[in-house]
Coordinates of C-alpha atoms and ligand atoms in Angstrom, one line a residue:
X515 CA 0.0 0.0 0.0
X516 CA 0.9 3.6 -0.7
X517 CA 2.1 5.7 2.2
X518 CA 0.1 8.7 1.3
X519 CA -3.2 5.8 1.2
X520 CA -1.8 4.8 4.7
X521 CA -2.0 7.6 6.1
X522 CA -5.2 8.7 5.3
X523 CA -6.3 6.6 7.5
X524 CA -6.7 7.8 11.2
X525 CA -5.6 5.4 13.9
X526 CA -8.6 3.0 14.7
X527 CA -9.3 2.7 10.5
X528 CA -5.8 1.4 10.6
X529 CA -5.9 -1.1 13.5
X530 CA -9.2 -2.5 11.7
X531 CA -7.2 -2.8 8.5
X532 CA -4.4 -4.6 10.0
X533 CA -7.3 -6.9 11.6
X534 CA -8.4 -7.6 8.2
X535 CA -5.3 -7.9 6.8
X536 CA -5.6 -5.5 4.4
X537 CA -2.3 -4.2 5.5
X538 CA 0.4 -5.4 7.9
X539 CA 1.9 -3.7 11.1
X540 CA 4.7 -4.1 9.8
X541 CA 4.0 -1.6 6.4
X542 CA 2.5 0.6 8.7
X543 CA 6.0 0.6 11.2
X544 CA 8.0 1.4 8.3
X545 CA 6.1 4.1 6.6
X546 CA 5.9 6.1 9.6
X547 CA 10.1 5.2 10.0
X548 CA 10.4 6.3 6.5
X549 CA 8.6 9.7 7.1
X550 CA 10.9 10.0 9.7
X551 CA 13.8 9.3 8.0
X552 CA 13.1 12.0 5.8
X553 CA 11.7 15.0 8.1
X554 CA 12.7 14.4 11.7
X555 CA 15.9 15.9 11.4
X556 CA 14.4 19.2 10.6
X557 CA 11.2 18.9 13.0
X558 CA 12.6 16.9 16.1
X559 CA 9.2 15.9 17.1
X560 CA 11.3 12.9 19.3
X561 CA 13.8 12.7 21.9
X562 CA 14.4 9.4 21.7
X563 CA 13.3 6.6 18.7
X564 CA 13.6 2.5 19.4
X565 CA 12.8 0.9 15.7
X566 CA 14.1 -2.6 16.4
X567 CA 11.6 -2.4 19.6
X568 CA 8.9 -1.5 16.7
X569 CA 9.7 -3.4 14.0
X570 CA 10.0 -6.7 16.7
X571 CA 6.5 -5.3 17.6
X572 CA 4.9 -5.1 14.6
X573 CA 6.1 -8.9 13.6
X574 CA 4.3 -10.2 16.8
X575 CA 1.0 -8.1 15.9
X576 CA 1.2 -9.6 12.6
X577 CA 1.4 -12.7 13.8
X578 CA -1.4 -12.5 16.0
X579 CA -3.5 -11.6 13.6
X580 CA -2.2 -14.5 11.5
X581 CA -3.6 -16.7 14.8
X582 CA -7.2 -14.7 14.2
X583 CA -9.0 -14.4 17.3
X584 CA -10.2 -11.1 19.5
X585 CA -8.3 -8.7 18.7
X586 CA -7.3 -5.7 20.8
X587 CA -8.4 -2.2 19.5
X588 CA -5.1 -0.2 18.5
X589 CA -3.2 -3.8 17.5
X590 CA 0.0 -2.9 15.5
X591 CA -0.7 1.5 15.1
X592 CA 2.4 3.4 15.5
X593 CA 1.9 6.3 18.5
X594 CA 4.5 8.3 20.4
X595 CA 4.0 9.3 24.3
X596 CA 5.9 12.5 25.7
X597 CA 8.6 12.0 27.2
X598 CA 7.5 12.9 31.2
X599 CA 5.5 9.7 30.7
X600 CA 7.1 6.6 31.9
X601 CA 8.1 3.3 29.8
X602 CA 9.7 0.9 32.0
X603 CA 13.5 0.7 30.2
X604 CA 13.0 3.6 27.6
X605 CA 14.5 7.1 28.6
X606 CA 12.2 9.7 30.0
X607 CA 14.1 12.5 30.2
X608 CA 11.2 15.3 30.8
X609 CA 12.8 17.4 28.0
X610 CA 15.8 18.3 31.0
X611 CA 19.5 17.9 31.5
X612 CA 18.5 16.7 35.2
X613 CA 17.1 13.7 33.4
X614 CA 19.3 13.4 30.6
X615 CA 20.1 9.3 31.3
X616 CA 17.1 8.5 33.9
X617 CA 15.6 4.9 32.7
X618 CA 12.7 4.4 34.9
X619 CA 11.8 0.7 36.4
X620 CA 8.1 1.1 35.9
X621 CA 5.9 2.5 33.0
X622 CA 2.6 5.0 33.7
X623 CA -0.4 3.7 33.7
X624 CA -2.2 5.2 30.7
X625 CA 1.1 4.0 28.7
X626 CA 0.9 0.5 29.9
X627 CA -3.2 0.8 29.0
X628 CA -1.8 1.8 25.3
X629 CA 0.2 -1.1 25.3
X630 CA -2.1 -3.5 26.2
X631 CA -4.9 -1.9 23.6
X632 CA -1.8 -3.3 21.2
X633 CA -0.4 0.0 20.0
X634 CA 3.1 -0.2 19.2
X635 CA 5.3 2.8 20.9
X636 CA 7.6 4.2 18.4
X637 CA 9.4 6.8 20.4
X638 CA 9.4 9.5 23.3
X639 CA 8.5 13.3 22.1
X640 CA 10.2 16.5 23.1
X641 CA 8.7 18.4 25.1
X642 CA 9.1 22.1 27.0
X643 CA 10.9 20.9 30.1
X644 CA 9.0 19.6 32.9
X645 CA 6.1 20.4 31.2
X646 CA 6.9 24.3 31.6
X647 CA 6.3 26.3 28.6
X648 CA 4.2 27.1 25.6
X649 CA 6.5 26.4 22.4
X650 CA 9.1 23.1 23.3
X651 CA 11.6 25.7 22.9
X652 CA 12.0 24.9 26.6
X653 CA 13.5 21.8 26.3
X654 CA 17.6 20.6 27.0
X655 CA 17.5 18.9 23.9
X656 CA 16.4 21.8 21.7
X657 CA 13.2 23.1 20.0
X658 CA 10.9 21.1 18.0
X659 CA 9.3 22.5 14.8
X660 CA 6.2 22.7 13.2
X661 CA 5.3 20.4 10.5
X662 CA 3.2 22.9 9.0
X663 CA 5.6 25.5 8.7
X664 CA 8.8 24.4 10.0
X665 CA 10.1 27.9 10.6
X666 CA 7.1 28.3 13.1
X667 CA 6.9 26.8 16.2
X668 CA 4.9 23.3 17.3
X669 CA 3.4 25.1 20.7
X670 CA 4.0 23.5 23.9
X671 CA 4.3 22.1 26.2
X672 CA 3.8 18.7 24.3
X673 CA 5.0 20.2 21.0
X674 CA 6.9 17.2 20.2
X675 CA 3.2 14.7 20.6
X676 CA 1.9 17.5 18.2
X677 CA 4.4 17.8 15.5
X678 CA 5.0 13.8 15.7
X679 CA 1.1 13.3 14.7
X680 CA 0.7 16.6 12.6
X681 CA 4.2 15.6 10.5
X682 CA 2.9 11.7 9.9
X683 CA 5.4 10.1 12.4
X684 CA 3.1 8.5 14.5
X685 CA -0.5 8.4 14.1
X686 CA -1.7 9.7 17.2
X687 CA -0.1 10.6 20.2
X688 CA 0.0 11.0 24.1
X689 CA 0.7 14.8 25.5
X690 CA 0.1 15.8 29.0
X691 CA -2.1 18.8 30.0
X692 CA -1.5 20.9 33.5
X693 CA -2.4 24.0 32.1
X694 CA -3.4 23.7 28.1
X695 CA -0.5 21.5 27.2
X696 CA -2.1 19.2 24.9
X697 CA -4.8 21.8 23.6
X698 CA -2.7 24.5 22.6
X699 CA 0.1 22.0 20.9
X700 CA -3.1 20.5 18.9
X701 CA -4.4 23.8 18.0
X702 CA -1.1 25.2 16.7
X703 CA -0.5 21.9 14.5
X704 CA -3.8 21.4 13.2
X705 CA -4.8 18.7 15.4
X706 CA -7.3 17.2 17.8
X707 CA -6.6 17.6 21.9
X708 CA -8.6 16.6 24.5
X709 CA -8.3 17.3 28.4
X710 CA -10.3 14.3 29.7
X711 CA -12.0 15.6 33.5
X712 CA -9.2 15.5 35.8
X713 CA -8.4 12.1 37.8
X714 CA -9.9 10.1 34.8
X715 CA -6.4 9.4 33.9
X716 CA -3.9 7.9 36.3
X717 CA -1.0 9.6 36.9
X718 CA 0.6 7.2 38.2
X719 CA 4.0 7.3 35.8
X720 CA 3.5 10.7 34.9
X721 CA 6.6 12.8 36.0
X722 CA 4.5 15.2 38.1
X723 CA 4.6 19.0 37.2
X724 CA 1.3 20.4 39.2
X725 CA -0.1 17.5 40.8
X726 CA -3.5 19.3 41.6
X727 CA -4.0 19.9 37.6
X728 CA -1.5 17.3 35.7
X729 CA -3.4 14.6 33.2
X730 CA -2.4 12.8 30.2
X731 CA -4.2 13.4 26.9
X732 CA -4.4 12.4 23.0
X733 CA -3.6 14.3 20.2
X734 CA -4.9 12.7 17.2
X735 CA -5.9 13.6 13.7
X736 CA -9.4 13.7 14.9
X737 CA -12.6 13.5 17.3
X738 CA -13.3 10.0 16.9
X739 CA -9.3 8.8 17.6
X740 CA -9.4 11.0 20.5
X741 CA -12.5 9.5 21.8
X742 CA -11.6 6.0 21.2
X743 CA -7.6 6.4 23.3
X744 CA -9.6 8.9 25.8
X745 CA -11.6 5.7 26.3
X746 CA -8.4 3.4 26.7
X747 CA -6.6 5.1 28.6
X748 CA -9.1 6.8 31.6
X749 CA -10.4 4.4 34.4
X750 CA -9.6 4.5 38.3
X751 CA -6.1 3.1 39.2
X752 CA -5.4 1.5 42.5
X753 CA -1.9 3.4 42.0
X754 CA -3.8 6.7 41.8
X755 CA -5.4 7.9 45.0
X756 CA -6.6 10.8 43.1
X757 CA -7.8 8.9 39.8
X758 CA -11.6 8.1 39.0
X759 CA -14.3 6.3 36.3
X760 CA -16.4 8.4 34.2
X761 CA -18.8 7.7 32.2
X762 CA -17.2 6.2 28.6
X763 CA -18.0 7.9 25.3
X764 CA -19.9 6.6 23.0
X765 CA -18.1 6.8 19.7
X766 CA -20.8 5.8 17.5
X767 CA -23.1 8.2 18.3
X768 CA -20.5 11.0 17.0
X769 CA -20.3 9.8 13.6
X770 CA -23.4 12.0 12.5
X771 CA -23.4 14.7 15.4
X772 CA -25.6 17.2 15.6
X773 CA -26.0 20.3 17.7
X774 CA -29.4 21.0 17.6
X775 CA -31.1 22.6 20.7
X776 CA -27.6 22.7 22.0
X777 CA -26.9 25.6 24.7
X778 CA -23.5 26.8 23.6
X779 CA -22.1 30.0 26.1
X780 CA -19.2 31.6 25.4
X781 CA -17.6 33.7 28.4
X782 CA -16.6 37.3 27.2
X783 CA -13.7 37.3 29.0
X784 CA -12.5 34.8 26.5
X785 CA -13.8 35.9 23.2
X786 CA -11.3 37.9 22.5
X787 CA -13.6 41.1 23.0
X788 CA -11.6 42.3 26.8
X789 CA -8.1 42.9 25.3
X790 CA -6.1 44.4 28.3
X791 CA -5.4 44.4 31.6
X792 CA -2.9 45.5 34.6
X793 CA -1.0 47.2 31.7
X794 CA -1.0 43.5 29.5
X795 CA -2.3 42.8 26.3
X796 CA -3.3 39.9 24.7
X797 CA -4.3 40.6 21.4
X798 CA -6.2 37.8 19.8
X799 CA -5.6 37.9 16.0
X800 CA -7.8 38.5 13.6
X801 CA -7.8 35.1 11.8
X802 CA -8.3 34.0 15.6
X803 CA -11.6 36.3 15.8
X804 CA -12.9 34.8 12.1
X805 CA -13.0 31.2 13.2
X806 CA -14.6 32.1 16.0
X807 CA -17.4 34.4 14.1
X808 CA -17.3 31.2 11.5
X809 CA -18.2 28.5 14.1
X810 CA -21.2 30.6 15.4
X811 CA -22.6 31.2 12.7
X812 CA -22.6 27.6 11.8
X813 CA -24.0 26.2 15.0
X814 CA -26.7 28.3 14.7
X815 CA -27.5 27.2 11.5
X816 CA -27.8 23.9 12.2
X817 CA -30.1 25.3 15.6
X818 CA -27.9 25.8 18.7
X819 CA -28.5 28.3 21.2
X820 CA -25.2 30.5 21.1
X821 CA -24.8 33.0 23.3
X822 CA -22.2 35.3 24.7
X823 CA -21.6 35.8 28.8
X824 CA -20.1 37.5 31.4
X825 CA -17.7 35.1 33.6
X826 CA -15.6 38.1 35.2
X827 CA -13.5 35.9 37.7
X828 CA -11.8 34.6 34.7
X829 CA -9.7 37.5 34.3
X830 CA -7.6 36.2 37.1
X831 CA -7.0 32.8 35.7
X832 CA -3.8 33.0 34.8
X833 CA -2.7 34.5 38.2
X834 CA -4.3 31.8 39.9
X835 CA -3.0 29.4 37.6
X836 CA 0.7 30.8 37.3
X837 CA 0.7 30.9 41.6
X838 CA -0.5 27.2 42.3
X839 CA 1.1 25.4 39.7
X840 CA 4.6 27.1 40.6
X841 CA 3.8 26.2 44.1
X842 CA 2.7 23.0 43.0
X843 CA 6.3 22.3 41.1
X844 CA 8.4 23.8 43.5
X845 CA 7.2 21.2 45.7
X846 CA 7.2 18.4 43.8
X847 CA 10.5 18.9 42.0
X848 CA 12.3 19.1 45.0
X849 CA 13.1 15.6 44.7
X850 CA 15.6 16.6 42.5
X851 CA 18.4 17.1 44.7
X852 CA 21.4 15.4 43.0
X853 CA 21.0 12.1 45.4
X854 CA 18.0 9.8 44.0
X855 CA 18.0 10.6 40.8
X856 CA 19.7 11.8 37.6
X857 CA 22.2 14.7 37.1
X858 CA 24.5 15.3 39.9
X859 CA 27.5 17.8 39.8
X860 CA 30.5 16.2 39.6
X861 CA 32.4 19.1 41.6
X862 CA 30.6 19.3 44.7
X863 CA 32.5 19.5 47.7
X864 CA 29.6 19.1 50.4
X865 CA 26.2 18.4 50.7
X866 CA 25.2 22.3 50.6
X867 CA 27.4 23.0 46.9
X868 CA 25.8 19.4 45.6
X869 CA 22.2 20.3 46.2
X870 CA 23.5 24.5 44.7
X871 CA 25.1 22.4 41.9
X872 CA 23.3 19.8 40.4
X873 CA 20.4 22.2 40.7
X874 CA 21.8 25.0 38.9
X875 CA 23.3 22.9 35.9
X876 CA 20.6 20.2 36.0
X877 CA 17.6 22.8 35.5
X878 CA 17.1 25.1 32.8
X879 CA 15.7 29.0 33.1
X880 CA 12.0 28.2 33.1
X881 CA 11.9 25.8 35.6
X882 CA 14.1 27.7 37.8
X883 CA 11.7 31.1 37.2
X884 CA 8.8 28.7 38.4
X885 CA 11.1 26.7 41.5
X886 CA 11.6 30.7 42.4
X887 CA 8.1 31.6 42.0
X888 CA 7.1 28.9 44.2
X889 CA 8.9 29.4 47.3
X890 CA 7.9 32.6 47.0
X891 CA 3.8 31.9 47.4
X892 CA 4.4 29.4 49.4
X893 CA 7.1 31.3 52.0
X894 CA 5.7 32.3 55.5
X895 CA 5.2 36.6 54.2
X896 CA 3.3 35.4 51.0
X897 CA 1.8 32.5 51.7
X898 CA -1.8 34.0 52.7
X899 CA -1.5 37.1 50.3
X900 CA -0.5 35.0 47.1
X901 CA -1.1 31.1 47.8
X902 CA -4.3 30.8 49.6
X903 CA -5.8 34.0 47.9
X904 CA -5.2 32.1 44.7
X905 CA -6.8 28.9 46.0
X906 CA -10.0 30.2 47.1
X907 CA -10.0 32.2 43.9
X908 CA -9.6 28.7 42.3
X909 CA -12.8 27.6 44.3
X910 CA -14.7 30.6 43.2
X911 CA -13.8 30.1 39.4
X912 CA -15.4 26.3 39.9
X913 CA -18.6 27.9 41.5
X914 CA -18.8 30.0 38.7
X915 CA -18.1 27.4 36.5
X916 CA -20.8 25.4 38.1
X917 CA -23.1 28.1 37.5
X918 CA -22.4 28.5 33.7
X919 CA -23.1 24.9 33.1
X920 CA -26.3 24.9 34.9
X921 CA -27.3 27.0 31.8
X922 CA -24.9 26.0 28.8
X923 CA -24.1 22.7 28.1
X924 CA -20.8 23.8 26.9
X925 CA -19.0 26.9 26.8
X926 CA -16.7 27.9 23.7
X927 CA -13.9 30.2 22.7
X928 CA -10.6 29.9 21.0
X929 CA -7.9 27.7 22.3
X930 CA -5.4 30.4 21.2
X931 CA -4.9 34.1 20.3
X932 CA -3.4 33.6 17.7
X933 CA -2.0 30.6 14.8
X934 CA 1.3 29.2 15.7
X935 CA 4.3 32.0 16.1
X936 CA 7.7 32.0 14.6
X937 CA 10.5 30.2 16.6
X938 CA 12.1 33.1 18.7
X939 CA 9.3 35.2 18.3
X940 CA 7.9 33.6 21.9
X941 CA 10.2 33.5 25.1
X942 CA 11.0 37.4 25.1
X943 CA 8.7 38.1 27.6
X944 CA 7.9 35.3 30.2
X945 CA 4.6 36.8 31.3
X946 CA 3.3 37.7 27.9
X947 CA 3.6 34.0 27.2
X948 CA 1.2 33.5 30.9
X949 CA -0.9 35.4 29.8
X950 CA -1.3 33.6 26.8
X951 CA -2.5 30.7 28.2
X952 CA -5.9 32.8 29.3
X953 CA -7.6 30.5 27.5
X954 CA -7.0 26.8 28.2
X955 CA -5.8 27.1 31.9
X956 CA -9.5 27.6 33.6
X957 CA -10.3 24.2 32.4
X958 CA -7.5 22.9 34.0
X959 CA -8.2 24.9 37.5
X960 CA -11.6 23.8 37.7
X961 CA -10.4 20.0 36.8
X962 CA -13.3 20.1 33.8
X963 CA -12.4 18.3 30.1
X964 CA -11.7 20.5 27.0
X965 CA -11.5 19.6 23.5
X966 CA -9.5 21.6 21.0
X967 CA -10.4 21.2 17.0
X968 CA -9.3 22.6 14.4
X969 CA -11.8 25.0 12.6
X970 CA -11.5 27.9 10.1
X971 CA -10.2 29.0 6.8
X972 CA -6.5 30.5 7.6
X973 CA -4.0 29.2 6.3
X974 CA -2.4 28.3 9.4
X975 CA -4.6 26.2 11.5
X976 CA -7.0 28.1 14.4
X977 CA -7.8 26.0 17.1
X978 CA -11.3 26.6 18.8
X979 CA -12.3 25.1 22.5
X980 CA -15.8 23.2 23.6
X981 CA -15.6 23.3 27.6
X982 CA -17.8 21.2 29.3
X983 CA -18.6 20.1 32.6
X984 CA -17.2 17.1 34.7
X985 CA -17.4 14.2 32.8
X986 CA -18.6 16.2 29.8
X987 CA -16.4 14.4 27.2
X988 CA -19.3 13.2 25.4
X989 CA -20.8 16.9 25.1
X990 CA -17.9 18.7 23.8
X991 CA -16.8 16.0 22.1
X992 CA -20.3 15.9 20.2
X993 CA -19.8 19.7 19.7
X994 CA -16.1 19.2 18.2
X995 CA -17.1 16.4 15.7
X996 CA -19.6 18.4 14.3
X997 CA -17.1 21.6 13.6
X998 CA -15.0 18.7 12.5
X999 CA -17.6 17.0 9.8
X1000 CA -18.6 20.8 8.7
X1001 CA -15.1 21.2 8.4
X1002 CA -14.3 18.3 6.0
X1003 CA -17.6 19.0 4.1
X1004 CA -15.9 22.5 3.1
X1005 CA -12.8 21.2 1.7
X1006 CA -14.1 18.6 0.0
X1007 CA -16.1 21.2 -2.1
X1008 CA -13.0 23.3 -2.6
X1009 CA -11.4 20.6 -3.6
X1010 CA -13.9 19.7 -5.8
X1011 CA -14.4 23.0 -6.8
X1012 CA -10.9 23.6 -8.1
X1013 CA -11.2 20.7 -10.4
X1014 CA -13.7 22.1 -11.3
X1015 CA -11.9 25.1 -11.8
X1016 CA -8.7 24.1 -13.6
Ligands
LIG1417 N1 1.9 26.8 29.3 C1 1.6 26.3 30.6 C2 2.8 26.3 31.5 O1 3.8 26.6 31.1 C3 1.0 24.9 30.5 C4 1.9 23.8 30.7 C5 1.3 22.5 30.7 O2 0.1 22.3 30.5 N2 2.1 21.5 31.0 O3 2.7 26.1 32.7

């Protein structure tokens, strides 16, 4: 089979084909190692790549289906998982120089659930270390690039997930979300993210970044792959105190969604309409604004209820987001001290210079703005003004929240200001890129699932955002697929209609 026909096929049209037989796990192994053969030196979507491990892989799935039998539902599809998630004897190096050579004994949860659905797991992505960042131009082992545009960047922090998917190296992938992680990476590479409700996912094996707000999340080529792994890979986990069931989404019923009688709010804090604050701006772009004028106007057609409201406490999202998840880190990455694990300076002279050391070398800027940051809201003079303020802000935001869903059954807005920027152009200024995240991080403070798809006629892709309520996957899910189908109605006519044309 041709690669181009192979890879028009999304990830669970592939497993069925390699059930048939109509091709084999290993074709599908290779193409994806030939794609990468030819573009991963430019885009660096992966930190580290095991192709024997695949390619043994992809024999024993063929063979298996050679026996006949059930089946399991992702047998023999190529998918990448970043690299903060863990696979017992593969690197996971969290996109640091503190992990540079860390092989971890045990593999997460969620990965070992891909595993066992029979997906074979090509390679580790790049990511913005730690999770910290908004480009994976955070990350010790350099930037990653965007397939789209290569001079632009993937977003972050699961850039690496995004470009691997978006460039054809893998055919869906896993990201990890704390505060719009696998959202904003989808949005900038034209892809499909999804959030799941928080504690649906284990996070057990997931190297932990802001414990209170961390999950694991696909990125996939579309709504119905991102259903089908969110389905795989959520369930409570004896090794997660925090984790929890939901409900499971039912895939078939999104093949024809509809949106009719659908109560769709979109908060004006988020529509781009409030521009600045506290002497910031964040400008949402014009192509941003389009989509988003685009997508109403087409969900009323088809008979939703769209309407815009006020949701003022989300003006300080970002503050409360930006003080607890610092806290959050500088707590939990405290266990890298130079003793249990990975780097450790080599010219310490006593405890005091090791700790100094390894931390200063091991740890890149970002982290160490957020390490700082940290100890700041959570030291004895700021702790009520800055920590707990922000936490009982957080509570209000979920009231609110609450409140909105009691009369929307999800809320939209972009997941973005703007389409992907140029490599460089982000970074100059650490809080314009907080402030950026205005739009993804109240879903993650309130612990709520978020779906970003791909809608609009830019050139670049726009990513719009369907917020829904705990255990709302199925609702903004519904919501996405039917931007999604609209969508791929539209280009095939242009298609069509430039044949036509020429
Ligand atoms: N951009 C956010 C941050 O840097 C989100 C990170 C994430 O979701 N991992 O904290």
């Amino acid at each position: 089979m041709k690669r181009e026909e192979i890879f028009s096929f999304s990830a669970f049209e592939l497993a069925r084909k390699i059930r048939e037989k109509q091709i084999r796990a290993q074709e599908a192994v290779e193409a994806v190692f030939q794609n990468i053969d030819e573009h991963e030196s430019n885009i660096h979507a992966y930190i580290s790549l095991d192709r024997e491990a695949a390619m043994n892989e992809a024999r024993h799935c063929d063979e298996l289906v050679q026996k006949g039998g059930e089946l399991p539902p992702l047998l023999g599809v190529p998918m990448a998982v970043k690299d903060n998630l863990l696979l017992k004897g593969r690197k996971a190096t969290c996109g640091s120089r503190m992990l540079e050579n860390y092989i971890p004994p045990f593999t997460a949860t969620c990965v070992q659930k891909l595993q066992d659905a029979g997906a074979i797991l090509i390679g580790k992505t790049n990511m913005d270390e730690f999770g910290m960042g908004i480009s994976t131009e955070h990350s010790f082992f350099g930037p990653t690039r965007n397939p789209l545009d290569p001079a632009r960047v993937p977003g972050g922090s699961s850039g690496g997930s995004a470009a691997s998917v978006s460039g054809n190296m893998a055919f869906a992938a896993l990201g990890t979300d704390t505060g719009g992680s696998v959202r904003q990476p989808a949005a900038y590479c034209g892809l499909v993210g999804l959030r799941p409700t928080y504690g649906t996912v284990s996070r057990h094996g997931l190297v932990a970044f802001a414990s209170s707000m961390d999950i694991a999340g696909p990125l996939t080529r579309g709504t119905r792959d991102a259903a089908g792994i969110c389905n795989i890979v959520t369930g409570a986990d004896p090794k997660d105190q925090t984790s929890i069931s939901g409900p499971k989404i039912d895939i078939s019923s999104l093949e024809q969604a509809t949106v009719k009688g659908m109560r769709i709010g979109i908060p004006r804090e988020l529509s781009g309409e409030s521009e600045s604050r506290d002497g910031f701006s964040l400008a949402v772009s014009e192509e941003v604004k389009a989509s988003l004028e685009d997508a109403v106007r087409i969900l009323e057609e088809e008979g939703a209820q769209v309407e815009f409201f006020d949701m003022p406490i989300l003006s300080y999202a970002v503050e409360m987001y930006y003080i607890l998840s610092s806290a959050e880190a500088s707590s939990n990455l405290s266990r890298f001290d130079g003793i249990r694990y990975g780097y450790r300076d080599p010219d310490a002279k006593d405890l005091a210079s090791l700790y100094t050391g390894t931390r200063s070398t091991g740890f890149g800027l970002e982290v160490k703005r957020r390490i700082l940051m940290g100890n700041y809201v959570l030291s004895t003079e700021h702790f009520d003004d800055c920590y707990r303020r922000a936490e009982s802000a957080r509570k209000k935001l979920c009231r609110s929240f609450d409140e909105a869903f009691s009369r929307y059954d999800v809320l939209l807005s972009p997941t973005a200001p703007q389409v992907a920027p140029l490599l460089g152009e982000s970074g100059k200024d650490a809080l314009q890129n907080y402030i950026s995240d205005l739009f993804t991080v109240p879903a993650s403070l309130a612990g709520i699932p978020a779906v970003s798809v791909p809608f609009g006629k830019t050139s670049l892709p726009v990513g719009l955002q369907f917020t829904g309520p705990r255990f709302g996957e199925q609702a903004i899910l519904t919501a996405a697929r039917f931007l999604e189908i609209h969508q791929e109605e539209r280009k095939e006519k242009e298609a069509k209609g430039g044949t036509e044309n020429a």
